[in-house]
XYZ file of C-alpha atoms in Angstrom:
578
model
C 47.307 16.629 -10.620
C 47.289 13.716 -7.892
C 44.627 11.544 -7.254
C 43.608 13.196 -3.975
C 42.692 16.251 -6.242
C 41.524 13.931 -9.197
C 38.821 11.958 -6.613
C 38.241 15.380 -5.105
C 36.933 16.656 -8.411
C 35.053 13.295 -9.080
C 33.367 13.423 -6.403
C 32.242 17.158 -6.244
C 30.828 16.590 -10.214
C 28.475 13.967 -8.663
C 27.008 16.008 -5.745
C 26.679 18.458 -8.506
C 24.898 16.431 -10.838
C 22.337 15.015 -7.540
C 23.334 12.157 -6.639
C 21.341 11.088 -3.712
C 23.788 9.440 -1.312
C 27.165 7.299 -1.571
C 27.636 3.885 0.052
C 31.499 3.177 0.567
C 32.987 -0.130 1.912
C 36.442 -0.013 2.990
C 39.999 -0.810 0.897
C 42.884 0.609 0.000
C 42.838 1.351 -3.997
C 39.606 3.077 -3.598
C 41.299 5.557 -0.880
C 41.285 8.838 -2.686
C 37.136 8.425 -3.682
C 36.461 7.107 0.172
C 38.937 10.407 1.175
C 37.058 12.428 -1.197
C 33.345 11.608 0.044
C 34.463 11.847 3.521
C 35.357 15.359 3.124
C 32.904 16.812 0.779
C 30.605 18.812 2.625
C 27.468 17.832 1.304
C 27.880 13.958 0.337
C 25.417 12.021 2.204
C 27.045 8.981 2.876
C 27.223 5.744 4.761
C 29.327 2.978 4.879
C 29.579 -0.535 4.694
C 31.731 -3.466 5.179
C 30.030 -6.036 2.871
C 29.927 -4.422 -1.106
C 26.343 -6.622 -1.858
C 25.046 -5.315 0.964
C 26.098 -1.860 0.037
C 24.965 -2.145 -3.388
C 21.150 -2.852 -2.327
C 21.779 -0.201 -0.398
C 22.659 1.867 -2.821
C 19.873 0.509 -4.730
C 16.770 0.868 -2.175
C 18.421 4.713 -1.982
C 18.023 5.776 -5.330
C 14.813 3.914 -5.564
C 13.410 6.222 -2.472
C 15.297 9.164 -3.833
C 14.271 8.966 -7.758
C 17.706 10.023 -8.300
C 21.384 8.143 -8.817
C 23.210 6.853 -5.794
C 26.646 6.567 -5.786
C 28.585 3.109 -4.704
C 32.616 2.977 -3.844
C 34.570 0.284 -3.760
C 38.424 -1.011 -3.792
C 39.688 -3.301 -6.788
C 39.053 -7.290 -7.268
C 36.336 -9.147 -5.986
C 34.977 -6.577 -4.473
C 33.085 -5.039 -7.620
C 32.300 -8.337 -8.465
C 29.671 -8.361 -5.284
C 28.062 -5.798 -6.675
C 26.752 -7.826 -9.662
C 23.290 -9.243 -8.036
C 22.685 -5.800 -7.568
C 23.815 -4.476 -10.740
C 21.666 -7.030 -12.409
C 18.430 -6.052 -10.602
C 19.023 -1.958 -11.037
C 19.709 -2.729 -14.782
C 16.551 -5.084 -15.005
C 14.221 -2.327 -12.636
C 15.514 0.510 -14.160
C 16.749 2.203 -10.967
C 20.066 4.775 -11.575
C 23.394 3.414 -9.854
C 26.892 5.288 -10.785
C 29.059 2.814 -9.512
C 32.908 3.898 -8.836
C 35.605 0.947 -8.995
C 38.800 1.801 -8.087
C 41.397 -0.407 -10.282
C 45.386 -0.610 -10.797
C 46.982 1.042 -13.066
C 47.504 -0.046 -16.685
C 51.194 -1.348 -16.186
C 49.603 -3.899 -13.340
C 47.052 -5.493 -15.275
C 47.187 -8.894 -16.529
C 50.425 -9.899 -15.116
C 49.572 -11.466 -11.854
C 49.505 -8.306 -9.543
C 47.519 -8.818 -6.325
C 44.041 -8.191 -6.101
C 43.994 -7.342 -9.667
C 40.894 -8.863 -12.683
C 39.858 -7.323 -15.406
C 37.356 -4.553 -14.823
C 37.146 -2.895 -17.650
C 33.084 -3.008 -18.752
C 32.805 -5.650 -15.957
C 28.809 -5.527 -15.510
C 28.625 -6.313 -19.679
C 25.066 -5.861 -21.104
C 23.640 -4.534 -17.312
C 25.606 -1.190 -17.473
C 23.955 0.984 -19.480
C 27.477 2.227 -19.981
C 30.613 1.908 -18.693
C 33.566 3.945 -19.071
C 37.465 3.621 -17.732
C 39.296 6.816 -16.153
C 43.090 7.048 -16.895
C 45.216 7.735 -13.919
C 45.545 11.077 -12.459
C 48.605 13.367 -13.952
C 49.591 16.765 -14.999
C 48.099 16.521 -18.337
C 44.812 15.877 -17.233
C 42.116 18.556 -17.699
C 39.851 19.112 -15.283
C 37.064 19.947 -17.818
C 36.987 16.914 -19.733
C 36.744 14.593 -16.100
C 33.871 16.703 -15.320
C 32.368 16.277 -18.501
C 32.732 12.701 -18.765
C 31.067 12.170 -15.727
C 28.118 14.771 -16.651
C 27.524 12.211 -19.378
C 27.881 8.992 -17.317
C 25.140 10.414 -14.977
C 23.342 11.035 -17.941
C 23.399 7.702 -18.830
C 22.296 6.594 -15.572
C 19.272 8.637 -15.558
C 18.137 8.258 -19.498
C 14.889 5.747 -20.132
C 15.263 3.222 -19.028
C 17.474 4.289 -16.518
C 19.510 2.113 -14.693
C 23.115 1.568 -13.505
C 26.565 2.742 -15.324
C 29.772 1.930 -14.280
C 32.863 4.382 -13.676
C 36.414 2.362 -13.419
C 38.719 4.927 -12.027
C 42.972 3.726 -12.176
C 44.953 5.043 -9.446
C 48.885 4.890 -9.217
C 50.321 4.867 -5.529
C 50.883 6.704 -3.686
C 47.265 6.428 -2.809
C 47.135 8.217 0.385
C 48.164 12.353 0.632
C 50.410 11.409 2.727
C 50.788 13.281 6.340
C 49.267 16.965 5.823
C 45.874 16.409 3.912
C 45.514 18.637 1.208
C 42.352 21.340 1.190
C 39.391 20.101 -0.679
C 40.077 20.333 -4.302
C 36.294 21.865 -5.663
C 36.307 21.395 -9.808
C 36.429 25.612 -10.358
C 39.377 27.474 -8.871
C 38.849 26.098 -4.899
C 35.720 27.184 -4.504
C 31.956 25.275 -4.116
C 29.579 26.250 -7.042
C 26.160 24.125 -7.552
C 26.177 23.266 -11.306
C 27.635 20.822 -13.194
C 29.942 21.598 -15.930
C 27.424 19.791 -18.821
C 23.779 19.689 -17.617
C 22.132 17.418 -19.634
C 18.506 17.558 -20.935
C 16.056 14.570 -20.403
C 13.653 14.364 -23.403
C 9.724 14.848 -22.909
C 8.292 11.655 -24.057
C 4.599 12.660 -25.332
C 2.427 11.073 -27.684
C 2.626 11.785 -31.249
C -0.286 13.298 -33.439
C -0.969 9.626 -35.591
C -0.695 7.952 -32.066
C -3.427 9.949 -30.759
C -5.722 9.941 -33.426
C -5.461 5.996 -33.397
C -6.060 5.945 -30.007
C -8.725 8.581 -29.720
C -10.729 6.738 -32.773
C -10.344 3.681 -30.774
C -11.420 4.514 -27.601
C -14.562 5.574 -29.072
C -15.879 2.231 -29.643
C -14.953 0.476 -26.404
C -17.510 -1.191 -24.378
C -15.448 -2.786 -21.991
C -12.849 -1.248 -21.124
C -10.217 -2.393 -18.545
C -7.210 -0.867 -17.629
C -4.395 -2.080 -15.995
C -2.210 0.496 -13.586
C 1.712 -1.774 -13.415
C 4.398 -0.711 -10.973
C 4.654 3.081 -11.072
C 7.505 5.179 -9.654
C 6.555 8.484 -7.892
C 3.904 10.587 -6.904
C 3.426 12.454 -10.295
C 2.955 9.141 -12.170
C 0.527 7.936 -9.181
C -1.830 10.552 -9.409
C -1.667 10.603 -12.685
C -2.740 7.221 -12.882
C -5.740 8.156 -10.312
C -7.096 11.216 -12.543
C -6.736 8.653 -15.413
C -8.863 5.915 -13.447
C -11.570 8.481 -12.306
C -12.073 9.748 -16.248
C -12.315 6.369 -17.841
C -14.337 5.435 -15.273
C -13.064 1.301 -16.135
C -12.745 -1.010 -14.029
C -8.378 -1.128 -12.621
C -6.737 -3.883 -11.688
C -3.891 -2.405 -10.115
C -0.131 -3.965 -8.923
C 0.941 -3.860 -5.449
C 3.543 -1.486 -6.661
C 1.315 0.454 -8.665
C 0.567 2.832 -5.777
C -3.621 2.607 -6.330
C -3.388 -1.005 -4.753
C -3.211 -0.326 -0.897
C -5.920 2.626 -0.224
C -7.555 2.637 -3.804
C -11.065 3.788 -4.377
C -13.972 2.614 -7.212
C -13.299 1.588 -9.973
C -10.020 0.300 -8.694
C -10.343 -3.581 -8.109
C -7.771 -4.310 -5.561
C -8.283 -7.955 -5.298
C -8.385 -9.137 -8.881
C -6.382 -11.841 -8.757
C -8.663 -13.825 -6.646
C -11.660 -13.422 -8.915
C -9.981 -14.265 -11.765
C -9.517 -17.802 -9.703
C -13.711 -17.528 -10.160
C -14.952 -19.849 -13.303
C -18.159 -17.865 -12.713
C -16.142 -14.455 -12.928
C -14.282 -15.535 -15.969
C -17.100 -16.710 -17.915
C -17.994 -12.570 -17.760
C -14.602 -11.423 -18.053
C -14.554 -10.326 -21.921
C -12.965 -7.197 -21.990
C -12.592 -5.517 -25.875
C -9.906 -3.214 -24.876
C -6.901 -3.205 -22.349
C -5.242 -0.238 -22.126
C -1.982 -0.975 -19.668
C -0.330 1.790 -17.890
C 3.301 1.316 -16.265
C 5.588 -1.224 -15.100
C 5.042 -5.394 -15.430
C 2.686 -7.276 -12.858
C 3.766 -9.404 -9.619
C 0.244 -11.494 -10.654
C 1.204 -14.547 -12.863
C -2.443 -15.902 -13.148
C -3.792 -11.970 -14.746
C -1.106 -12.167 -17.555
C -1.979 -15.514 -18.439
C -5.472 -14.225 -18.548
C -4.419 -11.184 -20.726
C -2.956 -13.333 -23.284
C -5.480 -15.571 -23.466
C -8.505 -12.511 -24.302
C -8.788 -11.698 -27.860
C -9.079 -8.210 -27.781
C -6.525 -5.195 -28.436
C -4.159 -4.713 -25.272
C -2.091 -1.007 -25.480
C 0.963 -0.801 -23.319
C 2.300 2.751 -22.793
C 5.581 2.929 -20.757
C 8.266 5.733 -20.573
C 10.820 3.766 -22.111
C 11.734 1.320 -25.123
C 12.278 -1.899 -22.596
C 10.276 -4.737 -24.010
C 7.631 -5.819 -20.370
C 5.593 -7.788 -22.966
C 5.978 -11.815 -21.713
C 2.977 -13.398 -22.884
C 3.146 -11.567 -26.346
C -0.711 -9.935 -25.739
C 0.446 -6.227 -26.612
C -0.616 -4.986 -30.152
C -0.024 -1.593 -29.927
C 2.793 -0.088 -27.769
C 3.178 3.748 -26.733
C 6.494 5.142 -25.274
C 5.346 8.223 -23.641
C 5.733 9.924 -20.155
C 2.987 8.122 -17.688
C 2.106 11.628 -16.114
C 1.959 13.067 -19.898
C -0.294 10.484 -21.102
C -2.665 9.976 -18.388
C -2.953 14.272 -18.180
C -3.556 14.442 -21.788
C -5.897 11.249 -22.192
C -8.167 12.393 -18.489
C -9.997 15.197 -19.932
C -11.183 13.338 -23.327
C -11.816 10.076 -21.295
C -14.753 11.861 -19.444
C -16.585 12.277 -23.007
C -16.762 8.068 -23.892
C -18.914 6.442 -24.031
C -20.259 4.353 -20.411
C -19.314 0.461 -20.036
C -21.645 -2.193 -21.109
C -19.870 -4.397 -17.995
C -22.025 -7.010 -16.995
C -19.855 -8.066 -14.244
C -20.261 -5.957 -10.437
C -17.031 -5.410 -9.743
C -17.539 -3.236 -6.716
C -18.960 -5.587 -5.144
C -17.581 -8.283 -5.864
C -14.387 -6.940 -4.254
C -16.069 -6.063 -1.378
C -17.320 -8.915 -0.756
C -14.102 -10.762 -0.294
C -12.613 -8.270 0.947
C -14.981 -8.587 4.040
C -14.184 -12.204 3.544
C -10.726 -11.757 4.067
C -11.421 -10.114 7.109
C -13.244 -12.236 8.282
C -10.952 -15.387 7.565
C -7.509 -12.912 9.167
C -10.136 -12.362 12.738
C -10.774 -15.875 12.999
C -7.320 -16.362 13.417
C -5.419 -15.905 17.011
C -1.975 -16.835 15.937
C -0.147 -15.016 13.228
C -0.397 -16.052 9.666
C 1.188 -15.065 6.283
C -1.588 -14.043 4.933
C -2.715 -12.018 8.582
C 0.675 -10.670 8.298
C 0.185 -9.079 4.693
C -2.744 -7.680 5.285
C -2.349 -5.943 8.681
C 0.916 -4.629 7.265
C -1.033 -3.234 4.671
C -3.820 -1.914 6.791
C -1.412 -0.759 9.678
C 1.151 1.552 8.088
C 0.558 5.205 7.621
C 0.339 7.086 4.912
C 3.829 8.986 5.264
C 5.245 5.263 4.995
C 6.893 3.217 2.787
C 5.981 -0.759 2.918
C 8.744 -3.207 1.302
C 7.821 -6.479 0.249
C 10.569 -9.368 -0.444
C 10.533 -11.547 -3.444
C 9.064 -14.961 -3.044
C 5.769 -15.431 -0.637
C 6.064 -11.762 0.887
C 5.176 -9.661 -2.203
C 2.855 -12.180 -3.974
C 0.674 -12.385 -0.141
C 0.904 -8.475 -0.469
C -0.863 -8.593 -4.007
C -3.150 -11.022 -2.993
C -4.009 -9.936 0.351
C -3.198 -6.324 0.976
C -6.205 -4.376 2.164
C -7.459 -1.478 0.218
C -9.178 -0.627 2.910
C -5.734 1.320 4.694
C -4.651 4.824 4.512
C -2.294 3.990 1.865
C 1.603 3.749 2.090
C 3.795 3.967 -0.643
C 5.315 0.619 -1.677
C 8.416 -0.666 -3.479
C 9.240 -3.844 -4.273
C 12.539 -5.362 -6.171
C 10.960 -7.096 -9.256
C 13.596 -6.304 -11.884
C 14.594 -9.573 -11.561
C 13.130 -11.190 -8.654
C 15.535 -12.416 -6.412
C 15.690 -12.678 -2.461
C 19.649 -11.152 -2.383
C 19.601 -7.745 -0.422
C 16.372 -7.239 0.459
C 17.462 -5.972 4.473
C 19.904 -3.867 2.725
C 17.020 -2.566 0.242
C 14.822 -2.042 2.874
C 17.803 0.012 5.105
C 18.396 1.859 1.152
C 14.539 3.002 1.497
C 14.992 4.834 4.924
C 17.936 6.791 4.032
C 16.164 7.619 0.460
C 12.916 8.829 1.969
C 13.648 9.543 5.565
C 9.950 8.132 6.518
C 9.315 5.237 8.115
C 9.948 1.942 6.323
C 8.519 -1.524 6.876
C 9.632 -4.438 5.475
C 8.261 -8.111 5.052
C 10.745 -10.788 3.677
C 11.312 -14.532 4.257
C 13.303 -16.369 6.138
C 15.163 -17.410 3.213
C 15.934 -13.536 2.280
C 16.664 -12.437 5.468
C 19.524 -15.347 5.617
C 20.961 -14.721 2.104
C 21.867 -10.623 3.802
C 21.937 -11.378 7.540
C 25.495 -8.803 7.293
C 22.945 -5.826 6.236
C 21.154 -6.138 9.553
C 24.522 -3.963 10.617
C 22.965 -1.145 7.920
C 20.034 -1.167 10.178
C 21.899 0.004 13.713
C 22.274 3.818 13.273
C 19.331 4.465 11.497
C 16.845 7.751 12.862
C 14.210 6.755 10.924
C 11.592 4.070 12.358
C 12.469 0.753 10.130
C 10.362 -2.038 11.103
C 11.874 -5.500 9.575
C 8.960 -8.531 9.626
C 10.829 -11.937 9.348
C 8.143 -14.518 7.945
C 10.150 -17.585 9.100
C 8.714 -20.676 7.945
C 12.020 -23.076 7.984
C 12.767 -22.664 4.743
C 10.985 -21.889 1.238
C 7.802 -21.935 1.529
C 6.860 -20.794 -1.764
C 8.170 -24.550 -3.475
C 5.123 -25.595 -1.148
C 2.802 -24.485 -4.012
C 4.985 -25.795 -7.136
C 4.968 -29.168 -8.611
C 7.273 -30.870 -7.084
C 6.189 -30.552 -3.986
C 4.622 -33.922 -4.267
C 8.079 -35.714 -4.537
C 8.757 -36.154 -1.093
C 11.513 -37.642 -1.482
C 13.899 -34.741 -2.956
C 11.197 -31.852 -2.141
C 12.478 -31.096 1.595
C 16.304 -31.564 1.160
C 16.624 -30.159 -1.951
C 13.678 -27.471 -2.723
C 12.196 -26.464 1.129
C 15.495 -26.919 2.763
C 14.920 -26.263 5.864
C 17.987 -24.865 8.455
C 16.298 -25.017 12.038
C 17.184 -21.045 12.589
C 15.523 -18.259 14.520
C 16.592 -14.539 14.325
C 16.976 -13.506 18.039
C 20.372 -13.914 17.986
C 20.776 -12.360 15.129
C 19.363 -9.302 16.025
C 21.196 -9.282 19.565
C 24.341 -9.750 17.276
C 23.988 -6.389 15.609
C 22.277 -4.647 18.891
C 18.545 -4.998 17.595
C 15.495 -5.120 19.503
C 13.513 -8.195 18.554
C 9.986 -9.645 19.353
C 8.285 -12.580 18.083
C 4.565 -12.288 18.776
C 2.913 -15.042 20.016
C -0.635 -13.726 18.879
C -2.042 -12.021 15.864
C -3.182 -9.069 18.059
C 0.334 -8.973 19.783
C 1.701 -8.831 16.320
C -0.674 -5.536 15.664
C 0.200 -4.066 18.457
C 4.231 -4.436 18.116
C 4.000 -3.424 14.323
C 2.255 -0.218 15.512
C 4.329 0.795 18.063
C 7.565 0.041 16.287
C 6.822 2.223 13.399
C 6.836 5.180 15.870
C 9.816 3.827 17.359
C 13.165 5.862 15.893
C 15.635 3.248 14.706
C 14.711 -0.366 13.966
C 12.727 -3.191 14.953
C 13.165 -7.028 13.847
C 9.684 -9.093 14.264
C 9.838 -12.268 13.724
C 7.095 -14.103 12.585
C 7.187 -18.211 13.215
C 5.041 -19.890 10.762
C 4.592 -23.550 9.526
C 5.015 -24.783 5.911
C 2.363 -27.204 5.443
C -0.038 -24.915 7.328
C 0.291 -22.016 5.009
C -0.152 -24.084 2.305
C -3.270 -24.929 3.622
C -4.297 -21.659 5.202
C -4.113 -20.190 1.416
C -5.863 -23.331 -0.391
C -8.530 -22.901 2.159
C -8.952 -19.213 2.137
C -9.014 -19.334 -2.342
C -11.940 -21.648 -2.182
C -13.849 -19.267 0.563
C -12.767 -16.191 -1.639
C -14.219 -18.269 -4.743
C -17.619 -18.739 -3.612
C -17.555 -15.060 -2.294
C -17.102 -14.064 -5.511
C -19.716 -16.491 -6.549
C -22.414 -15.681 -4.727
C -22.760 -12.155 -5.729
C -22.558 -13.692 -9.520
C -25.361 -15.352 -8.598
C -26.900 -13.046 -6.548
């Protein structure tokens, strides 16, 4: 067999399997895979020059899709630029197969160009990792195919996340002039399974785990739950009949999907009454029952571990998203499963002995919020969060960078909206490839996306503004630029002057117009906070994308959000007092 037919059959097991989409970027080892997705028939694909780029990409796909995406790339350094993607996939539990082409045994480790050693290359992040031998006539087909039904596997399993496929090819590596016919895995012709189809386990709750928790729930007074980042639909309204039942109060995540558009008992702006000493002196919860992924909030699990009562985690997989140490009981069940078996019984508990008004307390500064953002004629951080919150449709999906972006979002984000989806990269919380995670979204859902990220972000993946030309989906990319990070503004050692703006803020002096002329994007930068509404709105109807740039000061958001906390405070505090 040759590789053309070895890649062919690669390839065509992964479209099997579901695989979402591939992202290629160019080189010559990888030829027979890029060959092979280029002429598959139903391989969603798209291609790019820069491989971190691509794997974001890939990553903001599979993310939108809830299923693997596939990445491609040529030997050497290029599978090393996959790593900061790698490492957040592994961390956020999103499925990546990624395909590294690599030389041939007999050229390894003896100074051959373009040649390192990728064998298990992504260590500990791969959730497994596996080497292909080089295509020849003893190779059976059925044992490629199956290897790769397990890989995907892999990739999918709790916690899923991203496994890596190292594939040696001898030259000749193109087919030379006449390209052979598409090599499909049975006998030539296209057939829709995969040769192993593997099983995912149900995770439910055993018998001893619900009597525990059953017996437990019976004696709770006050009750709070806490809805984390959730993944899909099925685990969102889950989470909603769960809410209505228990009839708790919910602090929900920005990613949780109850955040943006939530109703009673959800508690959308938590955060800022747990600023409240008045709040907090009421805040005595007996029982936390935590449902999904970690929080973007810092300041609620401080306040978790700090409360001595019994805090239950339940996530669908064994990763440990326990960093204050406040969970005493934890439950590895399906989040749908769970919240459909625990709904009905909640309705029969007994009603909360709260003596806190959480309703409306959130309403009130939520109007104060409001009322603070229409005070305002230029465009803020904060203004920005929250009108992208309030402005995006339903059938959207809102993106929120690391840094500022997604903490404003949690902070700010009006419930009050018809409620988009929204995905965020917290696996491990950096500002690499969020344009290219944002681009990943669009293909994945095929709805409009908008995405807010700094200045800082948008710099560190300035080459994935070239993802963003071809797009037929509306993408609408909002460019807080404040000069550098802004978010070192509310740390420490801000007060050292003299190291704080070389070293920490760092600012560069750059605006994006260029930019966006550079890869043939249209770009505004809104001079007022109404023109800002009004170019958000119409660019999310707009096919293809949009770069906003927002132009904001340092030293005035720091004092836009110290001044807003203290109105939100006494907000909070009057209807205490009240």
């Amino acid at each position: 067999m040759n590789n053309q037919a070895w890649a062919d059959i690669l390839i065509d097991e992964l479209v099997r399997l579901g695989a979402c989409g591939f992202v290629v970027s160019p080189g010559s080892r990888s030829t027979p895979l890029a060959l092979a997705v280029a002429r598959h028939p139903d391989a969603r694909q798209v291609l790019h020059f820069d491989e971190r780029g691509a794997a974001f990409a890939a990553l903001g796909w599979a993310k939108a899709a809830g299923r693997p995406a596939v990445l491609v790339c040529t030997s050497g350094s290029a599978a090393a630029n996959y790593w900061p993607a790698v490492v957040e996939a592994s961390s956020g539990r999103t499925p990546l197969v990624i395909l590294t082409a690599d030389r041939p045994p007999e050229l390894q480790r003896c100074g051959a160009n373009q040649t390192i050693d990728q064998d298990r290359l992504y260590g500990g992040f791969a959730r497994a990792a596996f080497t292909l031998p080089c295509a020849g006539a003893n190779c059976p087909v059925d044992a490629l195919r199956g290897t790769l039904d397990q890989v995907f596997q892999q990739a999918v399993h709790p916690p899923a996340g991203p496994v890596h496929v190292n594939c040696m090819f001898r030259e000749p590596l193109d087919p030379g002039n006449e390209m052979p016919p598409y090599k499909f895995a049975e006998s030539g012709s296209a057939v829709s399974v995969p040769r192993t189809h593997w099983m995912l386990p149900q995770l439910e709750l055993s018998e001893p785990s619900q009597h525990w928790l059953l017996n437990r729930l019976h004696e709770v007074r006050r009750g709070l739950l806490l809805v984390g980042e959730l993944r899909d639909t099925r685990e969102r309204d889950a989470a909603r009949s769960l809410a209505a039942a228990l009839r708790w109060p919910v602090f929900p995540d920005i990613a949780s999907g109850l955040h943006i558009g939530g109703e009673p008992p959800v508690v959308a702006h938590f955060d800022t009454l747990l600023q409240s000493r008045r709040f907090l002196d009421g805040f005595k919860p007996d029982f936390i029952l935590h449902v999904g992924g970690n929080f973007v909030s810092k300041r609620l699990l401080e306040r978790v571990s700090t409360r001595s009562c019994t805090v239950v985690q339940v996530c669908p997989h064994p990763m440990d998203l326990d960093p204050g140490r406040a969970v005493e009981r934890r439950i590895e069940a399906g989040i749908d499963a769970f919240c459909r078996w625990l709904a009905p019984v909640a309705k029969h508990l007994s009603a909360q002995e709260w003596p806190l008004p959480f309703d409306a307390i959130n309403a009130a500064v939520g109007a104060e919020m409001d009322a603070w953002c229409a005070a305002r004629s230029t465009p803020t951080e904060i203004g920005t969060a929250r009108t992208v919150s309030r402005l995006a449709p339903a059938d959207a999906t809102l993106f929120f960078a690391n840094s500022m972006p997604v903490r404003d979002a949690d902070m700010f984000a009006s419930k009050d909206a018809p409620g988009a989806w929204v995905e965020v990269n917290r696996g491990a919380s950096g500002i690499d490839g969020n344009i290219a995670t944002a681009a990943g979204l669009a293909l994945g859902s095929e709805r409009p996306v908008a995405a807010v990220i700094g200045d800082m972000a948008a710099l560190h993946d300035l080459n994935s503004l070239a993802l963003l030309r071809n797009l037929a989906t509306p993408l609408v990319l909002v460019v807080v630029n404040n000069d550098g990070g802004g978010i070192f503004s509310f740390l420490p050692i801000a007060v050292h002057h003299e190291f704080f703006e070389s070293h920490f803020a760092a600012p560069h002096g750059l605006e994006f117009s260029r930019a966006a002329q550079m890869f043939g994007l249209p770009h505004h930068a809104p001079a007022s906070a109404r023109d800002f509404e009004e170019v958000f709105a119409a660019a999310l109807k707009h096919p293809g994308a949009t770069v906003i740039e927002v132009r904001s000061q340092r030293d005035r958001n720091l004092v836009d959000h110290e001044e807003l906390r203290e109105r939100l405070t006494a907000a909070c505090d009057r209807v205490l007092a009240g």
